[in-house]
PDB file of C-alpha atoms in Angstrom:
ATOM      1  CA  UNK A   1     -60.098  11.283  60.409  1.00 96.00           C
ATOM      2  CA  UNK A   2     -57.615   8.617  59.178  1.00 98.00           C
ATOM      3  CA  UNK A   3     -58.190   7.881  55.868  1.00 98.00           C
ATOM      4  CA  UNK A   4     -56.720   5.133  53.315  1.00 98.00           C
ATOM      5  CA  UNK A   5     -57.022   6.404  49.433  1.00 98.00           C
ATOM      6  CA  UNK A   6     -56.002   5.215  46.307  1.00 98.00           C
ATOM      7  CA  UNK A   7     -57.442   9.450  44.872  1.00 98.00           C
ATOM      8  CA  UNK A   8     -55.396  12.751  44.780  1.00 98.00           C
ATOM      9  CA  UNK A   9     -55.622  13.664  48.653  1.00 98.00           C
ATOM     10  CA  UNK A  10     -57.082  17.189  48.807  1.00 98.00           C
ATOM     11  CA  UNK A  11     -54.648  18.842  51.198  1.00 98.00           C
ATOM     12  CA  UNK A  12     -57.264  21.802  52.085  1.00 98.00           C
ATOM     13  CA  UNK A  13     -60.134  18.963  52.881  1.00 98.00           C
ATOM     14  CA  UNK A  14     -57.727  17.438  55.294  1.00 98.00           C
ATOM     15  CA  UNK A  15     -56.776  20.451  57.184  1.00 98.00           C
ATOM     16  CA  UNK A  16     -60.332  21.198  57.535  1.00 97.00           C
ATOM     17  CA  UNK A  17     -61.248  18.333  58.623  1.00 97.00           C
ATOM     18  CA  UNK A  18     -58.779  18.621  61.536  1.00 98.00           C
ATOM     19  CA  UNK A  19     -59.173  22.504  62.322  1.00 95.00           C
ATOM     20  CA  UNK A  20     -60.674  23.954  65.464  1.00 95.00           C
ATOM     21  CA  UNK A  21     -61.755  27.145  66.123  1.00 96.00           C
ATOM     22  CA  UNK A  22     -60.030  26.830  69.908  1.00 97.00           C
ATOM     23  CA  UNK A  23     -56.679  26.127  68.282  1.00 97.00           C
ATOM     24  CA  UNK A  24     -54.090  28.649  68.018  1.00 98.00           C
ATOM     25  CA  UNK A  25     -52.139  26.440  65.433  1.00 98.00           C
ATOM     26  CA  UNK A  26     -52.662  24.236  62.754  1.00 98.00           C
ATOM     27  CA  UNK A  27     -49.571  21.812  61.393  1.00 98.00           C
ATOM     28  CA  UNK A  28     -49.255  20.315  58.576  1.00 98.00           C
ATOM     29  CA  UNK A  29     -47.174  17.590  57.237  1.00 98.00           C
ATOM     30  CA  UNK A  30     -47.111  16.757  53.454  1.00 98.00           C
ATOM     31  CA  UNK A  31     -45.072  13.859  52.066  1.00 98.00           C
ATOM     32  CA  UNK A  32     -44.480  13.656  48.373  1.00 98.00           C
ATOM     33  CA  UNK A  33     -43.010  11.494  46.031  1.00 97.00           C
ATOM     34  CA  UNK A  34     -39.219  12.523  45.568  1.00 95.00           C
ATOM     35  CA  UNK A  35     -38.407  11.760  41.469  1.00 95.00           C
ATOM     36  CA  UNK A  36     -34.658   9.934  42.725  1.00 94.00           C
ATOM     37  CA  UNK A  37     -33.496   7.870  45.094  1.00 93.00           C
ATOM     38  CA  UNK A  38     -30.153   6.096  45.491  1.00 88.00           C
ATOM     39  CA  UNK A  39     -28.803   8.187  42.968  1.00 91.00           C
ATOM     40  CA  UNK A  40     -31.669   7.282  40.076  1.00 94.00           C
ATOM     41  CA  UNK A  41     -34.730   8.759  38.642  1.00 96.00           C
ATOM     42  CA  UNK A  42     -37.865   7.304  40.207  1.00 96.00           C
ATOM     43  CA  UNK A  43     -40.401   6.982  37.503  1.00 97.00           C
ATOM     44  CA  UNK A  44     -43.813   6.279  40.159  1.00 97.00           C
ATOM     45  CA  UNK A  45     -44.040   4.649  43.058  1.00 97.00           C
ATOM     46  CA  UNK A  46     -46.116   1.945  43.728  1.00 98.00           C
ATOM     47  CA  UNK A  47     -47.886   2.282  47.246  1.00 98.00           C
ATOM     48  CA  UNK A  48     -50.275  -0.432  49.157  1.00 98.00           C
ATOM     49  CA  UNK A  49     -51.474  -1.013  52.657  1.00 98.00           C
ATOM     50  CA  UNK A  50     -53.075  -3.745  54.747  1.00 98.00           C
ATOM     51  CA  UNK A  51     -55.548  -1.162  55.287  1.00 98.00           C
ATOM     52  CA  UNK A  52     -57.967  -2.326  58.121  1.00 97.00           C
ATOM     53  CA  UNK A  53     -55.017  -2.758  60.145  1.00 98.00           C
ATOM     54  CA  UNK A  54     -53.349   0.427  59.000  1.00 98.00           C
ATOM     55  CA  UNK A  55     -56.582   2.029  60.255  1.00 98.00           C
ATOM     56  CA  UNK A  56     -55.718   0.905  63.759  1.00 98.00           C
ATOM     57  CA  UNK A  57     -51.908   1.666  64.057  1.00 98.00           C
ATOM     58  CA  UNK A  58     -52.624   4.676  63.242  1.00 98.00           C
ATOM     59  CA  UNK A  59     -55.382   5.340  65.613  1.00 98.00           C
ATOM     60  CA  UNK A  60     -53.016   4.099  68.195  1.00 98.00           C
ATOM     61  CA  UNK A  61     -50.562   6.640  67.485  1.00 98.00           C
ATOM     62  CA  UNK A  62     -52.832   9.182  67.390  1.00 98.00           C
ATOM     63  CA  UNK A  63     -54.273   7.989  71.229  1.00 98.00           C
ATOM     64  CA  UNK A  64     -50.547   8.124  71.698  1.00 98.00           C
ATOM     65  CA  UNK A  65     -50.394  11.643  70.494  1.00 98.00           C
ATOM     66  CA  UNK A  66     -53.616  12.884  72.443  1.00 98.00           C
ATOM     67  CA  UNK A  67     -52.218  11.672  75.551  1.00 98.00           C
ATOM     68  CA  UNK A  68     -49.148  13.455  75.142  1.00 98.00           C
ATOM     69  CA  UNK A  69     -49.888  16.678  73.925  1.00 98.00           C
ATOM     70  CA  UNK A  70     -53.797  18.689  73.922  1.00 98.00           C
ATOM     71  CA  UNK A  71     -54.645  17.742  70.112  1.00 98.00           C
ATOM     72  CA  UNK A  72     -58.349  19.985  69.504  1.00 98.00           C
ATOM     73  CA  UNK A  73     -57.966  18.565  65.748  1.00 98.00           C
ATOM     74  CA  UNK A  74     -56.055  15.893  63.494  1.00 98.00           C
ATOM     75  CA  UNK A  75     -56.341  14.234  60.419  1.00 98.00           C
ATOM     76  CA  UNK A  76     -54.045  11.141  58.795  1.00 98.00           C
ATOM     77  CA  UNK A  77     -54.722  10.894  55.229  1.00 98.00           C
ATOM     78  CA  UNK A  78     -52.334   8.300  53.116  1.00 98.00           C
ATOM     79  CA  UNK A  79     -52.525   7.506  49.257  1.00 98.00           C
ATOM     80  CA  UNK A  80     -51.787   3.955  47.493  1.00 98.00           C
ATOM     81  CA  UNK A  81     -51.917   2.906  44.345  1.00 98.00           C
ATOM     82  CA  UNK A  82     -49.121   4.385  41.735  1.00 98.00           C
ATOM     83  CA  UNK A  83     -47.887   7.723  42.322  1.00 98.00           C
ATOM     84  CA  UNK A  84     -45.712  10.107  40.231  1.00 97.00           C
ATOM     85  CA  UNK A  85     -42.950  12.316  41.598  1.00 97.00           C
ATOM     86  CA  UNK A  86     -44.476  15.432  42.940  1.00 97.00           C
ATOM     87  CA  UNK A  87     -47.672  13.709  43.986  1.00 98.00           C
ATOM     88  CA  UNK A  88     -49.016  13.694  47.984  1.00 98.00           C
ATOM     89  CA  UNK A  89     -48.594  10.805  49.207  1.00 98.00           C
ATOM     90  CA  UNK A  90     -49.333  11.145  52.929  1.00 98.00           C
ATOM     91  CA  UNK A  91     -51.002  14.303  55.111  1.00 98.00           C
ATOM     92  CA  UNK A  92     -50.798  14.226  58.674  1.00 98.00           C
ATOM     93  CA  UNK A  93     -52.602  17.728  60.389  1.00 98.00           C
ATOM     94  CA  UNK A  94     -52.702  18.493  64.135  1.00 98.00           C
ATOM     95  CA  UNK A  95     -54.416  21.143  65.969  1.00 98.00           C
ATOM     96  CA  UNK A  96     -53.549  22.824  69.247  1.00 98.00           C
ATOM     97  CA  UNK A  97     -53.604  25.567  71.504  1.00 98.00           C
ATOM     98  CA  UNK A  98     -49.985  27.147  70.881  1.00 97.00           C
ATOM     99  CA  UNK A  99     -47.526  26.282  67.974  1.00 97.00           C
ATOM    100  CA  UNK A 100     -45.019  24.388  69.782  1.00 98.00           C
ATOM    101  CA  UNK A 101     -47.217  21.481  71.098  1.00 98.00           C
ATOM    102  CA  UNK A 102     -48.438  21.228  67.067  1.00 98.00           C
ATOM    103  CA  UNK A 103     -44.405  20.628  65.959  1.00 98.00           C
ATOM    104  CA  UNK A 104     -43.951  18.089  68.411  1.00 98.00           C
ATOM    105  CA  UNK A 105     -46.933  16.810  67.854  1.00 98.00           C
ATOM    106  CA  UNK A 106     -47.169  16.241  64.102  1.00 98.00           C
ATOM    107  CA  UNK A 107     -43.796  15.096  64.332  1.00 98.00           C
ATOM    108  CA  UNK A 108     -44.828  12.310  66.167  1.00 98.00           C
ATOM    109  CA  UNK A 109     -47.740  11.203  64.316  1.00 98.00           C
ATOM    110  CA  UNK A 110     -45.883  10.955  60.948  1.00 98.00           C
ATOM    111  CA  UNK A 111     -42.671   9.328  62.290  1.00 98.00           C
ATOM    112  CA  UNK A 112     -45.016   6.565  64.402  1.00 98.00           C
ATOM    113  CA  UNK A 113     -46.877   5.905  61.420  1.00 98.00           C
ATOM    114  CA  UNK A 114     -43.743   5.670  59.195  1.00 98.00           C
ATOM    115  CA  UNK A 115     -42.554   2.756  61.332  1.00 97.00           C
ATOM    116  CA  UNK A 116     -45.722   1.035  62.618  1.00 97.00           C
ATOM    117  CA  UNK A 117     -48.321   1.042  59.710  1.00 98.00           C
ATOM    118  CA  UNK A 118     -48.658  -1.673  57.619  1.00 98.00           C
ATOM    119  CA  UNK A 119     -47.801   0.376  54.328  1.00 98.00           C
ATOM    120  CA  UNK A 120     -45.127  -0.252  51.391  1.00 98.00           C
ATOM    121  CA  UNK A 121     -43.729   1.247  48.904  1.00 97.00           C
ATOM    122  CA  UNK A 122     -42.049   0.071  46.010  1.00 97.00           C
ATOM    123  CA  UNK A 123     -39.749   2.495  43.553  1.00 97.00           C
ATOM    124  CA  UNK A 124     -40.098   1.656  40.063  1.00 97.00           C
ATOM    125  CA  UNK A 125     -37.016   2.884  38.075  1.00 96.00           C
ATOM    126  CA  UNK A 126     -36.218   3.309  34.066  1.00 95.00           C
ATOM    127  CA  UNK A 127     -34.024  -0.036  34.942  1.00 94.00           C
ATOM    128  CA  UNK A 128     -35.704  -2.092  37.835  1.00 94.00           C
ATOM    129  CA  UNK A 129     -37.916  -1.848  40.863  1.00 95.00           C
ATOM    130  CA  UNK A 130     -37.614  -2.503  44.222  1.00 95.00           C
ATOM    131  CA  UNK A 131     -40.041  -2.592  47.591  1.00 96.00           C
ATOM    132  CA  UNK A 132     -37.977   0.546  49.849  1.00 96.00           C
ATOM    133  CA  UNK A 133     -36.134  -1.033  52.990  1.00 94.00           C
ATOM    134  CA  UNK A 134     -37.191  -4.424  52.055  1.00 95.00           C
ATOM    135  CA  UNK A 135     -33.667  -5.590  52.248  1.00 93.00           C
ATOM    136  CA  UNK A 136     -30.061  -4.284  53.230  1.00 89.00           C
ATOM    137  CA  UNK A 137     -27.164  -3.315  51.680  1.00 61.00           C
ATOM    138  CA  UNK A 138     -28.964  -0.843  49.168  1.00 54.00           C
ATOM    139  CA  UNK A 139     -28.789   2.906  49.971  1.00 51.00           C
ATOM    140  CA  UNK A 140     -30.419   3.725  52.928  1.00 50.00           C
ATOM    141  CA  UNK A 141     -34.129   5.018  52.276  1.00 52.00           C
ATOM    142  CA  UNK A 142     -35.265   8.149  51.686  1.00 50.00           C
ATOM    143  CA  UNK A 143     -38.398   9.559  52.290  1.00 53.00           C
TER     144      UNK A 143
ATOM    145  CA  UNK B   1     -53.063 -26.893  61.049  1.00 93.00           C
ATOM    146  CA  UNK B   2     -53.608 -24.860  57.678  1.00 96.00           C
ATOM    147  CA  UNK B   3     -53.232 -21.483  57.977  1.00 97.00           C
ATOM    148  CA  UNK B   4     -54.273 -18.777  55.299  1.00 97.00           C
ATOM    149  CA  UNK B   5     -51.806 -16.178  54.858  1.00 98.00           C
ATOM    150  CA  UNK B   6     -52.241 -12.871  53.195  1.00 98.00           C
ATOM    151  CA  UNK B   7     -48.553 -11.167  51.734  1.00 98.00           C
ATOM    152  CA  UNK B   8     -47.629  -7.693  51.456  1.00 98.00           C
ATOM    153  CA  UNK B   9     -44.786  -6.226  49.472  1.00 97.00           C
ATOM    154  CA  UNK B  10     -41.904  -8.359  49.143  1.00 97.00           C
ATOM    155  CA  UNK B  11     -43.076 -11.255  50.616  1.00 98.00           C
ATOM    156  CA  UNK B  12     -46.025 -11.316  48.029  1.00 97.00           C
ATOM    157  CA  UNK B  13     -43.186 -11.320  45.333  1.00 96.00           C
ATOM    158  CA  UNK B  14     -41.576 -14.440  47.759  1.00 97.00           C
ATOM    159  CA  UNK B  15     -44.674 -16.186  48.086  1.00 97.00           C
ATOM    160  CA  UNK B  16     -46.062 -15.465  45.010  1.00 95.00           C
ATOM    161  CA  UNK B  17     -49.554 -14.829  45.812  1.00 94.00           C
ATOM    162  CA  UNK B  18     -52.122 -12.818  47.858  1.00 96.00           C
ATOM    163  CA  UNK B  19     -53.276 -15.467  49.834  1.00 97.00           C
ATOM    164  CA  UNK B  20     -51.526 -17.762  50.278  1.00 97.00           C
ATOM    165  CA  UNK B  21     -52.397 -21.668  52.477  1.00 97.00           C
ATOM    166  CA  UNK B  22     -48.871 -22.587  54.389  1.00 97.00           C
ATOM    167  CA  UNK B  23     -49.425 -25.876  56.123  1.00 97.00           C
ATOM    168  CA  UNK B  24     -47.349 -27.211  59.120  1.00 96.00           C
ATOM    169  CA  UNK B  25     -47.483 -28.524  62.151  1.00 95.00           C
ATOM    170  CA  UNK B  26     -46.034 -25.681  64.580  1.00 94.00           C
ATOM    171  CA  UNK B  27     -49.219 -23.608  65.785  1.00 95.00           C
ATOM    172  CA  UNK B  28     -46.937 -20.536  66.728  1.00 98.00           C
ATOM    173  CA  UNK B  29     -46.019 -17.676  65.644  1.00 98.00           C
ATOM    174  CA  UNK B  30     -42.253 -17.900  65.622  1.00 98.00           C
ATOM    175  CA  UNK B  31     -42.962 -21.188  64.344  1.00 98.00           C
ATOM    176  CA  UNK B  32     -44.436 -19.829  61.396  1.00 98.00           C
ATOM    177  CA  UNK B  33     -41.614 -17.225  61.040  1.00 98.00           C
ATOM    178  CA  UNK B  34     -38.911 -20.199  61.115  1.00 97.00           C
ATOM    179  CA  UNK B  35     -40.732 -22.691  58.505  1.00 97.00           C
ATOM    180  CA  UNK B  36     -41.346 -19.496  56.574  1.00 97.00           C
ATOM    181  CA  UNK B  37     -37.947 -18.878  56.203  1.00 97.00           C
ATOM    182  CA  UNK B  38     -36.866 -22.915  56.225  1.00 97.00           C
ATOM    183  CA  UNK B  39     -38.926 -23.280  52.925  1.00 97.00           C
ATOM    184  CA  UNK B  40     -38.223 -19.657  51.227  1.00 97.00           C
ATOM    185  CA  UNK B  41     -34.563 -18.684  51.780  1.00 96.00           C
ATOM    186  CA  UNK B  42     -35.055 -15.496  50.495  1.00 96.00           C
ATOM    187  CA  UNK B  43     -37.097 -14.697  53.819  1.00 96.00           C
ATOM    188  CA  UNK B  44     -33.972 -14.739  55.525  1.00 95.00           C
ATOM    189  CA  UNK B  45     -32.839 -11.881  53.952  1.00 95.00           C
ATOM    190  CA  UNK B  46     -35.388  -9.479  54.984  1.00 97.00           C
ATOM    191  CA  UNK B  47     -34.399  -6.274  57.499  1.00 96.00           C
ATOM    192  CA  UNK B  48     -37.200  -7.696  59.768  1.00 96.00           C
ATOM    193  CA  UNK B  49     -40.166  -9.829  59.491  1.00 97.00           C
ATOM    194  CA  UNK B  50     -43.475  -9.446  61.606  1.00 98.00           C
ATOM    195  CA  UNK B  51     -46.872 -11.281  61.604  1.00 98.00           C
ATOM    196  CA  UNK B  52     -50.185 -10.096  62.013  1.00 98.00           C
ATOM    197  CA  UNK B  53     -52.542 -11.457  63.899  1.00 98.00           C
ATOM    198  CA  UNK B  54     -56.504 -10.339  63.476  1.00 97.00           C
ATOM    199  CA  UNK B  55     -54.887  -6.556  62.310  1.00 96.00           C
ATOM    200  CA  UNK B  56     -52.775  -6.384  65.281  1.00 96.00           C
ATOM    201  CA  UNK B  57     -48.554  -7.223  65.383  1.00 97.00           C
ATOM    202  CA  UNK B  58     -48.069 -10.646  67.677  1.00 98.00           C
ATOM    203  CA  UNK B  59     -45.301 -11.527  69.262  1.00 98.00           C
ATOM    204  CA  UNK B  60     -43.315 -14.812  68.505  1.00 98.00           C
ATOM    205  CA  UNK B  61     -45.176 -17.084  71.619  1.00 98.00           C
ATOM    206  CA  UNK B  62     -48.184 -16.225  70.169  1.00 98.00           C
ATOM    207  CA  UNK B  63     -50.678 -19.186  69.245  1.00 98.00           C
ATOM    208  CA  UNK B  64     -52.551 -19.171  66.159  1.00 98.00           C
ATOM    209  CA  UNK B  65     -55.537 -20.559  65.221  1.00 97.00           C
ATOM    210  CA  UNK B  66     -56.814 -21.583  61.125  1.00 96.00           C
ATOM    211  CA  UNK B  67     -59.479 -19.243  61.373  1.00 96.00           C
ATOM    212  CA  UNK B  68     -57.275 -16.275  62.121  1.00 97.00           C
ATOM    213  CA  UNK B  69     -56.266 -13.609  59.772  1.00 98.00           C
ATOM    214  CA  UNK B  70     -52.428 -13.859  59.541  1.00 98.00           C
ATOM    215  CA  UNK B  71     -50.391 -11.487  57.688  1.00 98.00           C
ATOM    216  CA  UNK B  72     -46.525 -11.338  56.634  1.00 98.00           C
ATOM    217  CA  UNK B  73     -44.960  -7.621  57.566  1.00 98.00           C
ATOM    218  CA  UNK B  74     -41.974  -7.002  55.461  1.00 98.00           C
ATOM    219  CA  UNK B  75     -40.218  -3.945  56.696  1.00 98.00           C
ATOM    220  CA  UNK B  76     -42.801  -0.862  56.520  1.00 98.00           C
ATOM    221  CA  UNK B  77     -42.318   2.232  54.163  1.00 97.00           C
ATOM    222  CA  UNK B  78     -45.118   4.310  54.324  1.00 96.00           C
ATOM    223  CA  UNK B  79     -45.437   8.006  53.936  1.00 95.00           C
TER     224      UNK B  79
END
């Protein structure tokens, strides 16, 4: 399942949706919305995607993934639309045999789909905003 | 050749609009990068620039067509 949301991801849907009963492991990744970055407080985010093409990025990462490692379950779930500290804003769950293959394996999904999908965020602050790694010469991004 | 461009984060702010019609006469896609940046400085300083062709990242050689859907890619920052 790869989904593109602007509502509260339910964590416990996603892994669900990407369990198996063959699997020995299920990993999750959960990215949430950090309340500072380069040394201020974040008030929200602001989050959008060019989704239909998000879609497919991340479906090629994931045929990436499958190839490289047995996935028996997985599930991509990312929010837009304004989100406060605290708040999910990305899911990634694998399912395999043994635990080792899920590490790797997760690990690869969310980095690839940090640097390939067509998502943005911007950090609103009490003095400003501005769209993360847009430009240089500001502290280097968090996430 | 008129092409219709959609904008994402910053270069929505650059552009100023969703949508946005860019005319020239190049019928590339580095060609679209360079007048891009010719006619809105502030391209320039971007950490990288890509374009979308049909929901898929082309490469500079590329030829594109009115009818396509073309999208700016400011730097990603998902998840």
């Amino acid at each position: 399942m790869i989904k593109i949301t602007e509502k509260a991801i339910d964590v416990q849907k996603v892994i669900e949706t990407a369990s198996s009963l063959s699997a020995g492991a299920v990993n999750v990744f959960i990215g949430t919305v950090r309340n500072n970055a380069q040394g201020k407080n974040v008030v929200w985010l602001e989050y959008e995607a060019y989704e239909a093409m998000a879609v497919a990025e991340i479906r090629k990462v994931i045929d990436e993934a499958a190839n490289k490692w047995n996935l028996l379950g997985w599930a991509v779930s990312h929010r837009i639309g304004t989100l406060k500290p605290g708040e999910v804003a990305v899911v990634v769950v694998v399912s395999t045999p043994h635990r080792k293959e899920s590490f790797e394996a997760c690990q690869y999904i969310i980095d690839n789909v940090k640097a390939k999908a067509p998502i943005w965020k911007k950090e609103v602050f009490e003095d400003g905003e501005e769209w993360v790694d847009a430009r240089p010469n500001i502290a280097t991004p968090t996430n | 050749m008129k092409y219709s461009l959609k904008t994402f984060g910053i270069t929505r702010d650059i552009l100023g609009g969703k949508e946005v019609i860019f005319e020239m006469d190049g019928e590339k896609v580095g060609e679209l990068k360079l007048e891009l940046m010719a006619r809105f400085p502030e391209m320039k300083s971007l950490n990288s620039l890509l374009v979308a062709v049909n929901n898929a990242y082309a490469k500079d050689d590329m030829v594109i067509k009115e009818k396509d859907e073309i999208a700016l890619i400011p730097p990603v920052s998902g998840g």
